[in-house]
Short mmCIF file of C-alpha atoms in Angstrom, two decimals:
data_model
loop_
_atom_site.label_atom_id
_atom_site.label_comp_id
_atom_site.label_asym_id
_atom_site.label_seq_id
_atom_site.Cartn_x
_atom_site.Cartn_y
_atom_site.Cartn_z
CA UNK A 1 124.62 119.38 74.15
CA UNK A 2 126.59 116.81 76.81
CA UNK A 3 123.82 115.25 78.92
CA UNK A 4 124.16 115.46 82.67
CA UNK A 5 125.54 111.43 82.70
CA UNK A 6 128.28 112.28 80.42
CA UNK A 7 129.28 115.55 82.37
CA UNK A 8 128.96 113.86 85.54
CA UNK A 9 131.22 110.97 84.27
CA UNK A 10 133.71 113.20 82.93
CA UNK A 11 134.46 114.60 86.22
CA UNK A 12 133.64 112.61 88.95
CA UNK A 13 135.94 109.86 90.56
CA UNK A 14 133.18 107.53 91.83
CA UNK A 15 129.86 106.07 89.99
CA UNK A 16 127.50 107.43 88.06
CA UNK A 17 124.42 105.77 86.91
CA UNK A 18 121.41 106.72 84.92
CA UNK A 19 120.13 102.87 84.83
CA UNK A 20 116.03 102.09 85.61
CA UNK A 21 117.06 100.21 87.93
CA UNK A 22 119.05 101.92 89.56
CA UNK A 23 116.83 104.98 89.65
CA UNK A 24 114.01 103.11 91.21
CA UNK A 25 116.10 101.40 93.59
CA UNK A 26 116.51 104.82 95.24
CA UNK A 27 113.01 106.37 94.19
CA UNK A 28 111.63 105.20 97.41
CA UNK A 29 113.01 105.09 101.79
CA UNK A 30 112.26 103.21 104.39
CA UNK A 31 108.76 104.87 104.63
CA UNK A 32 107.42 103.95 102.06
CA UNK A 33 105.11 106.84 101.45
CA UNK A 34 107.18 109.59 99.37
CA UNK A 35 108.26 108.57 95.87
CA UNK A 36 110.27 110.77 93.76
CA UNK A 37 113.07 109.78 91.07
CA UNK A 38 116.47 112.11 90.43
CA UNK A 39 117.64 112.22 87.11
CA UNK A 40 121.02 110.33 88.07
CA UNK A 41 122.86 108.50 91.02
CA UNK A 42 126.55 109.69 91.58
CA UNK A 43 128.23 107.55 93.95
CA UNK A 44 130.99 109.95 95.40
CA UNK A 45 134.37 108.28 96.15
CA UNK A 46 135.61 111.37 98.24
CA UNK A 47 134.78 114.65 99.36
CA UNK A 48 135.77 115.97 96.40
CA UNK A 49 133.52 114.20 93.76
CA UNK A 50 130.86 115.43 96.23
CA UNK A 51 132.32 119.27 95.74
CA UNK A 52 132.20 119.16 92.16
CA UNK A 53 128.54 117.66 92.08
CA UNK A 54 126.93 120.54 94.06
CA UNK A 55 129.56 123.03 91.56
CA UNK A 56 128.10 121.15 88.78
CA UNK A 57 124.23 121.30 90.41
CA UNK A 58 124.47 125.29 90.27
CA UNK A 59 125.82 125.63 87.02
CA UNK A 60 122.84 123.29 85.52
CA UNK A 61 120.18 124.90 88.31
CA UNK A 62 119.56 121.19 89.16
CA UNK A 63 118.89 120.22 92.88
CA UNK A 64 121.17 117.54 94.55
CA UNK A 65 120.01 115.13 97.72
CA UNK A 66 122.14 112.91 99.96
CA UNK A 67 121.47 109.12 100.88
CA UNK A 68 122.91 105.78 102.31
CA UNK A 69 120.79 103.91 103.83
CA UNK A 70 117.65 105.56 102.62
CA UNK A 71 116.17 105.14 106.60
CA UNK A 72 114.10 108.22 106.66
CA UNK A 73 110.45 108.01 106.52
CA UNK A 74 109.29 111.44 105.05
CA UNK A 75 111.39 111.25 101.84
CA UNK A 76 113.89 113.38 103.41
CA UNK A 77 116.88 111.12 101.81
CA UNK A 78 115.37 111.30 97.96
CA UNK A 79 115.15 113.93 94.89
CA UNK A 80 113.15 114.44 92.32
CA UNK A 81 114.85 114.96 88.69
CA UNK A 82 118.05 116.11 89.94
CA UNK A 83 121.29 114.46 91.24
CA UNK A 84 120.90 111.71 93.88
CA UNK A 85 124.71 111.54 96.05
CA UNK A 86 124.18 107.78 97.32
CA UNK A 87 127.07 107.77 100.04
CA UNK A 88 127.12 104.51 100.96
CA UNK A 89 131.14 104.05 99.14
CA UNK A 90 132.09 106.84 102.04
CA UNK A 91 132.53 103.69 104.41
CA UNK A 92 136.22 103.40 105.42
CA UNK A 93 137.29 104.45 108.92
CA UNK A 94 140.42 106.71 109.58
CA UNK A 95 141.74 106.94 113.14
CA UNK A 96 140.17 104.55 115.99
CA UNK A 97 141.74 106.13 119.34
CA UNK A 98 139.99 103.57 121.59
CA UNK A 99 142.76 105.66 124.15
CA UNK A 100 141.75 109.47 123.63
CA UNK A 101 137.92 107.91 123.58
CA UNK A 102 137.18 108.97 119.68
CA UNK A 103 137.33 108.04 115.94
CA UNK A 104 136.92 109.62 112.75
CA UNK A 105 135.34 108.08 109.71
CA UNK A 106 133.48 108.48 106.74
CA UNK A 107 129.80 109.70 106.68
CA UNK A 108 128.45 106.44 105.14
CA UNK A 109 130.05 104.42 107.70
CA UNK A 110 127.78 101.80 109.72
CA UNK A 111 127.16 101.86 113.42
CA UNK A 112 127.32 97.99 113.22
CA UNK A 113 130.96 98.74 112.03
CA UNK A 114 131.57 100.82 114.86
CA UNK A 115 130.04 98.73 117.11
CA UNK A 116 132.12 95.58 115.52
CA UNK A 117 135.39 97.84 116.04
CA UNK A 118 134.88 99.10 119.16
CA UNK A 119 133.76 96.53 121.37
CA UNK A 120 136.96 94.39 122.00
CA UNK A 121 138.75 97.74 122.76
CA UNK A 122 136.52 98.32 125.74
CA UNK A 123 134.76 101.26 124.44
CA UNK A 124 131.34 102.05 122.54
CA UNK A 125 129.67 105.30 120.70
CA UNK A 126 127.73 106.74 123.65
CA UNK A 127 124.18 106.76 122.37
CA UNK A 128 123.03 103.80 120.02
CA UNK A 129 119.70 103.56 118.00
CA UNK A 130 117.73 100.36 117.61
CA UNK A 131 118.97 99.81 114.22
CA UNK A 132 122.88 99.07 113.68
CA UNK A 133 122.49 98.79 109.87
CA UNK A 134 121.85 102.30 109.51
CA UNK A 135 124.92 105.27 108.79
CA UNK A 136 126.59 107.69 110.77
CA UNK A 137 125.79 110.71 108.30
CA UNK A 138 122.54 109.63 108.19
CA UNK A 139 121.73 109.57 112.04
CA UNK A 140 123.87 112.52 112.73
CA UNK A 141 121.61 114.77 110.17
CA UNK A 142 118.66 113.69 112.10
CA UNK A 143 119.80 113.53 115.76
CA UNK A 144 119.84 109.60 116.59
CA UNK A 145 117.71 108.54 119.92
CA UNK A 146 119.07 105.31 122.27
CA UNK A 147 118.08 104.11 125.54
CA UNK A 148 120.72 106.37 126.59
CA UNK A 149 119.77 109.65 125.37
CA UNK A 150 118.63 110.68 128.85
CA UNK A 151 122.10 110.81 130.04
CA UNK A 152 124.09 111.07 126.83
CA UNK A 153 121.80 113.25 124.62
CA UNK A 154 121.45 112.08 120.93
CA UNK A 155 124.10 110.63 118.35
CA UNK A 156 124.37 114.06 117.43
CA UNK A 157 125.27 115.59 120.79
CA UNK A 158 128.25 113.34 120.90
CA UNK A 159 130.12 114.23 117.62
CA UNK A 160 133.16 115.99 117.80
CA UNK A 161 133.66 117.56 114.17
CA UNK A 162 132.55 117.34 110.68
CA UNK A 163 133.79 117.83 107.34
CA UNK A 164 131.06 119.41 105.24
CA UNK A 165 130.21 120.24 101.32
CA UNK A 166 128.34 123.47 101.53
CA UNK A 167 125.68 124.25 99.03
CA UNK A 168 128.39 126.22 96.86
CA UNK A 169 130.79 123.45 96.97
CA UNK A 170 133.01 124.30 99.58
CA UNK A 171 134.76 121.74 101.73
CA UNK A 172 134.95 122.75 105.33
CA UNK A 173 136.10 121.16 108.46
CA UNK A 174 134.19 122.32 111.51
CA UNK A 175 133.89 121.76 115.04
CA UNK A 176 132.25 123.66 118.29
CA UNK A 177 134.68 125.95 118.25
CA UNK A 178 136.14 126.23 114.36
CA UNK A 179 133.22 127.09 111.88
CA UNK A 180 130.75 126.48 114.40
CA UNK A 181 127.87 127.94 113.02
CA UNK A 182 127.98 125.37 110.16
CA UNK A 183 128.82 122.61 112.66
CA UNK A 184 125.46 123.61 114.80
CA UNK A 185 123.34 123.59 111.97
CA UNK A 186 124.64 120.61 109.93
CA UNK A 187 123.88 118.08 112.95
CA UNK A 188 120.35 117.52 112.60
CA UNK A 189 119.81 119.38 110.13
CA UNK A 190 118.52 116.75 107.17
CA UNK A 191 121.06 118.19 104.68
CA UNK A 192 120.26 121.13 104.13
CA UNK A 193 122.79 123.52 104.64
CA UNK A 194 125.76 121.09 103.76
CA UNK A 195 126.61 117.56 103.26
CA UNK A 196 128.92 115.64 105.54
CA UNK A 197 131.26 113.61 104.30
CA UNK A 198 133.45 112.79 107.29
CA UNK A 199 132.79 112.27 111.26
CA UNK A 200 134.82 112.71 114.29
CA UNK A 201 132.82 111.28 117.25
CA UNK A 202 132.80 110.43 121.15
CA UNK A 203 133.39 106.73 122.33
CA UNK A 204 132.87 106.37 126.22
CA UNK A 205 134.14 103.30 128.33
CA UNK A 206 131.73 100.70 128.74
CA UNK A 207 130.87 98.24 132.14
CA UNK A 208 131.00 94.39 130.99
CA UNK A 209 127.57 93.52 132.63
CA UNK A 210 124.53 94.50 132.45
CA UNK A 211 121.15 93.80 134.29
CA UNK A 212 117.53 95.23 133.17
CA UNK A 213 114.13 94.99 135.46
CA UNK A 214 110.81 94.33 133.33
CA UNK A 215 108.55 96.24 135.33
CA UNK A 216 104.58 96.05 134.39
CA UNK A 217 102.48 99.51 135.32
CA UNK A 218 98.80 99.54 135.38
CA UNK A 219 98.89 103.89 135.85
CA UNK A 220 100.29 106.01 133.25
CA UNK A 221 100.90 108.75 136.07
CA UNK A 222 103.01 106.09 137.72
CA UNK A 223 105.14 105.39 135.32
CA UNK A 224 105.80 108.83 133.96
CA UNK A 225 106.57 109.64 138.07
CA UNK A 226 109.10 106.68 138.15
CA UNK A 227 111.04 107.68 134.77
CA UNK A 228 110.92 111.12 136.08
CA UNK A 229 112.69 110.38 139.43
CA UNK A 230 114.99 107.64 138.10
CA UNK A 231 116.19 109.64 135.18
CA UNK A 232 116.67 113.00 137.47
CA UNK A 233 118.44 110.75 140.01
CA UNK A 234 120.81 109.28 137.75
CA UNK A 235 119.66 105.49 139.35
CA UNK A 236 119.89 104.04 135.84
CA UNK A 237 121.77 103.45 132.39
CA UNK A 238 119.09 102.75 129.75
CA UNK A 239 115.14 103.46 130.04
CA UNK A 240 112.28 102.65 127.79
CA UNK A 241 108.83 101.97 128.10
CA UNK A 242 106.44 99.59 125.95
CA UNK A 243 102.81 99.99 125.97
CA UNK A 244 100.38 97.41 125.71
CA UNK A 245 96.25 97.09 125.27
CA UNK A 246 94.52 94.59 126.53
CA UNK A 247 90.80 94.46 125.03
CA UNK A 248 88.36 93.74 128.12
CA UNK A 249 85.32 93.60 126.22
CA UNK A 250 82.78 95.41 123.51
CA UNK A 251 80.63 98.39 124.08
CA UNK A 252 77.92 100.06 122.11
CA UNK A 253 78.19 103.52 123.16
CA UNK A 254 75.97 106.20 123.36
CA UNK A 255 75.29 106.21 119.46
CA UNK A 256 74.92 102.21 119.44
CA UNK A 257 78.13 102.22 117.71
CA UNK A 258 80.74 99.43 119.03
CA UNK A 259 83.44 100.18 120.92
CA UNK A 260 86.31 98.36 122.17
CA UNK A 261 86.40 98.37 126.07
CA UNK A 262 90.74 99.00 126.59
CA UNK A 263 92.95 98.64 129.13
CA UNK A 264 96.55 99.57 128.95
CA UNK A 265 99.30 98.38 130.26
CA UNK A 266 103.19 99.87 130.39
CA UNK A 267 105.86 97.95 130.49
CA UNK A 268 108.98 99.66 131.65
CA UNK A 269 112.00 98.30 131.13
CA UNK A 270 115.27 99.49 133.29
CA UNK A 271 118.69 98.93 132.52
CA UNK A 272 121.91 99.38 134.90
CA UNK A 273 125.75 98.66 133.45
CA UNK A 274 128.08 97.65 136.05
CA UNK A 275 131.12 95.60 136.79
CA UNK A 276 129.65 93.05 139.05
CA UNK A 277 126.30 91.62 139.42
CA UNK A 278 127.03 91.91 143.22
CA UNK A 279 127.09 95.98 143.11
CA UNK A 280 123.69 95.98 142.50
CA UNK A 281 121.14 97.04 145.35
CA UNK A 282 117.99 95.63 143.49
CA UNK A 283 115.56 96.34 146.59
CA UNK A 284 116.99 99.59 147.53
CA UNK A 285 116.34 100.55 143.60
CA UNK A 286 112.61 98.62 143.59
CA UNK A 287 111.49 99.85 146.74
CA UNK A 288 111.52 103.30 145.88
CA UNK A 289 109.02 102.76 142.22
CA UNK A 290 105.72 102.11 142.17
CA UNK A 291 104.88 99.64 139.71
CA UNK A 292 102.31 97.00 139.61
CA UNK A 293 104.10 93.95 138.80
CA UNK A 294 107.98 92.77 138.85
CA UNK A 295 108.08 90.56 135.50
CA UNK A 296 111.03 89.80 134.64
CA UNK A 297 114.84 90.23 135.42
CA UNK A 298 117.50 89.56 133.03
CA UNK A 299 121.40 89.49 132.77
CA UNK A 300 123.56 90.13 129.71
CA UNK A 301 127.30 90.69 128.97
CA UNK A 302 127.63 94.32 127.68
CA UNK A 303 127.97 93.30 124.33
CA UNK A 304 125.19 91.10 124.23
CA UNK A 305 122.86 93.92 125.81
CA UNK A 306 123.63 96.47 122.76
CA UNK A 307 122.74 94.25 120.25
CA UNK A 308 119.25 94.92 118.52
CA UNK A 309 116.45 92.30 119.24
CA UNK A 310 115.48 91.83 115.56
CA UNK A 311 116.12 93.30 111.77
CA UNK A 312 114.16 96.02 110.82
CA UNK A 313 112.02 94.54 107.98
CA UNK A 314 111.19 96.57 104.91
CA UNK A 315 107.94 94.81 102.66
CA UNK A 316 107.57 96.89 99.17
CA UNK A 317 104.21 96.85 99.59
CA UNK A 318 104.20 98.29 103.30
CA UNK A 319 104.26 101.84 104.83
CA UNK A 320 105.57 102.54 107.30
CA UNK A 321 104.19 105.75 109.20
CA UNK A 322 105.90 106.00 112.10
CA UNK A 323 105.86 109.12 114.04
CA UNK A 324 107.58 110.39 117.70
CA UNK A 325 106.23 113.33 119.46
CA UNK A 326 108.40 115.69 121.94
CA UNK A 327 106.43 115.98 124.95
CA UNK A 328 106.83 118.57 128.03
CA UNK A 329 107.06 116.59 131.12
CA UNK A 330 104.15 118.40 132.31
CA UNK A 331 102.03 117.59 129.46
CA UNK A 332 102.83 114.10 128.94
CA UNK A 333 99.99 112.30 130.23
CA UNK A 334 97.65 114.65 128.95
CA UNK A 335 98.82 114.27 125.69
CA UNK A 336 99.25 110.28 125.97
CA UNK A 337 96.10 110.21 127.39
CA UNK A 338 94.42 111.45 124.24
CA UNK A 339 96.49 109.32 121.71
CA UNK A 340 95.98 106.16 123.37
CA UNK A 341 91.86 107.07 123.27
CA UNK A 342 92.05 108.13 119.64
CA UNK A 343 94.26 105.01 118.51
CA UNK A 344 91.36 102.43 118.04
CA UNK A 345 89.38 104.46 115.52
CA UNK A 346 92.17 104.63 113.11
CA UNK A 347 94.62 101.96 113.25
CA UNK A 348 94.75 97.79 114.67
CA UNK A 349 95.22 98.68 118.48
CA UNK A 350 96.46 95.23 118.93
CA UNK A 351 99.43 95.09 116.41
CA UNK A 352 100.53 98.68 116.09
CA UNK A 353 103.76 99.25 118.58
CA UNK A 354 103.45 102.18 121.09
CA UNK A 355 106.17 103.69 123.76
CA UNK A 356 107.71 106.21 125.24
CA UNK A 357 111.36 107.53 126.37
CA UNK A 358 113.34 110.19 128.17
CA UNK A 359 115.07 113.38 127.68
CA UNK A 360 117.06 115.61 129.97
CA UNK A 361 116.71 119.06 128.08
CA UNK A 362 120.49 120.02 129.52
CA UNK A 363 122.02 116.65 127.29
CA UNK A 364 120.55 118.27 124.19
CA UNK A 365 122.54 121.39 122.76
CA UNK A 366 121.47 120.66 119.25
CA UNK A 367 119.63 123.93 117.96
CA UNK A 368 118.38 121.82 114.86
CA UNK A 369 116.99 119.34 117.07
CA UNK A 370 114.11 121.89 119.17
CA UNK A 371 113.07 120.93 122.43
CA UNK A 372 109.82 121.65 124.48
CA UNK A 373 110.29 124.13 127.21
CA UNK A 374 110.94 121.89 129.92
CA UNK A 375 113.62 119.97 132.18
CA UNK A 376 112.41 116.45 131.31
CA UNK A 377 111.05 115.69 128.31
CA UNK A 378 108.74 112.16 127.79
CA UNK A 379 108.87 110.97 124.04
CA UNK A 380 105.71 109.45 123.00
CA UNK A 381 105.95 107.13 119.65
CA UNK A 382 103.57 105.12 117.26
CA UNK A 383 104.48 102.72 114.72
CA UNK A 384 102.44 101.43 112.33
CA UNK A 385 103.15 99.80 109.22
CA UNK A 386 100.08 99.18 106.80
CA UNK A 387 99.75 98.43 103.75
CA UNK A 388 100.09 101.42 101.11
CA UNK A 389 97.00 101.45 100.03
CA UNK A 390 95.58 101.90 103.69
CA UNK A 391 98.29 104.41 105.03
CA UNK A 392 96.84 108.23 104.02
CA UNK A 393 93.82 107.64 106.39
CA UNK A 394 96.56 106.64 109.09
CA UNK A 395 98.92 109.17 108.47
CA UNK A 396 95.70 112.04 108.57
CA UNK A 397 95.22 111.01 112.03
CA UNK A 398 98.94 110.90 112.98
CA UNK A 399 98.86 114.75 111.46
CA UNK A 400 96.06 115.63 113.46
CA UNK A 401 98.20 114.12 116.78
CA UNK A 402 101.36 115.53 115.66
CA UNK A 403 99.13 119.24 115.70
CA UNK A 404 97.83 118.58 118.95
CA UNK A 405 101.47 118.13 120.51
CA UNK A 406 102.70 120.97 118.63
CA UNK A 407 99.21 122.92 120.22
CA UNK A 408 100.64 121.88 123.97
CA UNK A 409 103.80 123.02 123.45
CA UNK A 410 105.62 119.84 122.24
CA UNK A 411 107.60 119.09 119.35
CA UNK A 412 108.20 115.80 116.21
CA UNK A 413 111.53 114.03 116.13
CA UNK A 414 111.79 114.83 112.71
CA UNK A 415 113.47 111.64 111.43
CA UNK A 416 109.97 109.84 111.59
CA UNK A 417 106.77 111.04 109.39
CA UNK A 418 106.63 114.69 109.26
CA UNK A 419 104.05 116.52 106.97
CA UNK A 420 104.75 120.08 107.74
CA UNK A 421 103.44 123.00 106.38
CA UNK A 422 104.86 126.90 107.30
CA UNK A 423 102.51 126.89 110.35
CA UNK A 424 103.70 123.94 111.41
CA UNK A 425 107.62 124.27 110.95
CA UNK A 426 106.84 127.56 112.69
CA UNK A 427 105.83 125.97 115.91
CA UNK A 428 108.44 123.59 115.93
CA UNK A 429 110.90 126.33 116.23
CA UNK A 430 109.39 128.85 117.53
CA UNK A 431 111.95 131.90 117.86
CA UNK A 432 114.76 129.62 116.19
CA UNK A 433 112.47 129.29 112.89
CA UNK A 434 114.14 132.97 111.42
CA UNK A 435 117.67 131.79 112.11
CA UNK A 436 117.03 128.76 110.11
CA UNK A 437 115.79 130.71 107.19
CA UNK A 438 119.13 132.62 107.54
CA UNK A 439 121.48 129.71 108.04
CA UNK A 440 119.41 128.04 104.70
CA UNK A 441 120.13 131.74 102.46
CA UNK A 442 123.56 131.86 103.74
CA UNK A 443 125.07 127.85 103.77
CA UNK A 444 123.00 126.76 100.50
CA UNK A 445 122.26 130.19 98.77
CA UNK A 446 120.77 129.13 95.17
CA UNK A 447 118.64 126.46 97.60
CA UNK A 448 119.70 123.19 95.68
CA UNK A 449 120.44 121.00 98.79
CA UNK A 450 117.80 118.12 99.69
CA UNK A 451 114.48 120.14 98.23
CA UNK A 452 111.22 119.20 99.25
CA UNK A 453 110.92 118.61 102.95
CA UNK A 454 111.36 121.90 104.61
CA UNK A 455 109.07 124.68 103.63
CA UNK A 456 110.82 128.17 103.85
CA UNK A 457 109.70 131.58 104.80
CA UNK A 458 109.42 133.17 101.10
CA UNK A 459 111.63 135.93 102.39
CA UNK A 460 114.17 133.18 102.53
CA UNK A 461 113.58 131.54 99.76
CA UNK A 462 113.32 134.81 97.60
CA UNK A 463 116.83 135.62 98.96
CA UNK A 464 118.16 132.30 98.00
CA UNK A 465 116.85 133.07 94.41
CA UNK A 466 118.53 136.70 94.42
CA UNK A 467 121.76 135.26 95.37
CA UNK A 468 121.48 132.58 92.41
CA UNK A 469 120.79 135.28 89.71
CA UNK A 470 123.58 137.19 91.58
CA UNK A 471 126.01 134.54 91.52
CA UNK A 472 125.28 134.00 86.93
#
């Protein structure tokens, strides 16, 4: 009997590799906490080597993931004992129409080459993450956040069309209006109802200046007031807030156990694009928020502005357990409120980075991506990286927050840690959760696409397993 590397070879175009190394150089993503191995790595050279590995998948009942930059945190990007499809040789880009504000390219093209190629043409991808190095298939099956997403929604919300590898090897093109079901469901959905190969997305004209306020709050309510009214206003281009403990002291509590006596502090920082420094009303802006200290002003060129602060480091020996909740305006300080209490008892208060950020509800249409029930939506997100050996205490008590938000009505950003079970992936979306099933039976129906992270209704999954036996 041919073994799958020799198959494989035989018939795709691109790489395949069955090397230790090159197994465990994919056995692991940027979290650091899932490990699993595949049985081989195909690197597809078109959308056609990636057809005939799903076709091949379902003949050998093997299961078949999709990575390129390997940036999720929950495993979402690896498999274990199948085929691993690592995209990153999808990188070329088609048709840049700086003009008719759009571009198409291949899936395991970078943002950073976006970014590169768009820039001198005047224009930019609407909503940018943090991280440049990272893909455009990968982003777009998650949702991708910005500074911007208040006003632009996520990466997601801004792509035009997609061509996709369905989970019985079929190679569609789709867009909002032309196989739109798939098109709906493929955005954000972690690859598991098809695989994109190639993007069509939005570019939107960009200012050449830009100015951001650095403005300190000593009230939580305060600041969630201010990004309320300056988001709903429209008075801004890029919002995010930092917050910041300052440790006041030691107490010994009621059970003469020490406790650290904390203060928080929230740093908001605003940002406004324009064409001259001189359009800029800063005391007509200031006057109206309610902050305790103006720290800091700064001007960039446009260009300068987008660019992220620092690399995203990735230690071997590190976790990273980062996690971003969905919060209901309404519930926001509640929530926060609670987090920032419980923080201390589980994690280094002083190192660990904590924010928040903005939604409008109307900029995000994606059905994968659920939403609270609510106009304005406040992320809330902790990031801690520990050491491996120190991260399932700290990821128990990140479960335990991620319940509570799902409790008052918020939701995760799935692209960070996510430990779901059904009860879980039940709240997060709520009515939605028995179209998903559906969509999953009907797009990937012997369930071989990126196994492992969802958890199905066994209705669904016992239909995926009829239509398998069906289909031999």
């Amino acid at each position: 009997m041919k073994s799958i590397f020799s198959d494989l070879k035989h018939i795709i175009d691109g790489e395949v590799s069955n090397t230790k190394e090159e197994l465990e150089a994919v056995s692991q993503d940027f979290g650091g906490i899932v490990q699993k191995q595949p049985q081989i790595v195909v690197r597809p050279q078109n959308s056609n080597d990636v057809s005939k590995a799903i076709k091949y998948a379902v003949a050998q009942e093997l299961t078949i993931s999709s990575r390129a930059a390997g940036h999720s945190l929950s495993g979402q990007s690896l498999n274990q004992d199948g085929i691993l499809l690592d995209m990153r040789n999808l990188n070329q880009i088609y048709d840049f129409c700086p003009d008719e504000l759009c571009f198409t390219s291949d899936v395991g093209v970078t943002w950073k080459q976006i970014v590169d190629t768009s820039i001198p043409h005047g224009v930019i991808p609407p909503v940018l993450t943090n991280n440049f190095e990272v893909t455009l298939g990968g982003t777009l099956s998650a949702g991708g956040l910005g500074l911007s997403s208040f006003r632009y929604g996520s990466q997601a919300d801004n792509c035009l069309g997609l061509e996709v590898v369905t989970g019985t090897g079929d190679i569609v093109w789709c867009t909002p209006e032309k196989n739109s079901e798939l098109f709906y469901h493929v955005l954000c959905g972690y690859g598991q109802f098809g695989i994109m190969t190639k993007v069509q997305n939005k570019l939107r004209k960009y200012r050449p200046l830009t100015r951001s306020y650095f403005l300190c709050y000593d009230d939580l309510n305060l600041l969630l007031n201010d990004e309320h009214f300056l988001i709903s206003e429209g008075l801004v281009d890029g919002l995010v807030s930092l917050f910041s403990p300052c440790l006041l002291g030691l107490s010994r509590g009621s059970e003469n156990k020490i406790k650290p006596l904390i203060q928080w502090f929230y740093r908001m920082q605003i940002t406004l694009e324009v064409d001259s420094l001189n359009d800029i009303n800063a005391e007509k802006l200031l006057s109206n928020l309610s902050f305790y200290r103006h720290i800091y002003t700064e001007d960039l060129t446009f260009d300068k502005f987008i660019q992220p602060i620092a690399q995203v480091s990735h230690p071997t020996n590190q976790a990273n357990s980062w996690i971003d909740v969905l919060l209901p305006a309404s519930k926001a300080k509640e929530y926060i409120d609670i987090a920032l209490q419980r923080i201390p008892s589980f994690i280094d208060f002083r190192t660990i980075p904590v924010g928040s950020f903005c939604l409008l509800s109307r900029n995000n249409k994606m059905p994968m991506f659920p939403l609270p029930d609510d106009d304005l939506i406040v992320g809330f997100g902790m990031y801690p990286t520990v050491p491996k050996a120190q991260v399932r205490p700290v990821i128990e008590q990140l479960n335990l927050l991620t319940n509570l938000a799902l409790q008052m009505g918020g939701k995760r950003y799935m692209a960070t840690w996510v430990e779901f079970e059904l009860p879980q992936w039940r709240l997060q979306f709520g009515d939605y959760w028995s179209k998903v099933n559906e969509i999953k039976s009907k797009y990937d129906p012997h369930g071989i696409l990126n196994p492992g992270f969802f958890k199905y209704e066994q209705v669904a999954q016992t239909n995926v397993n009829r239509a398998y036996i069906e289909s031999h």
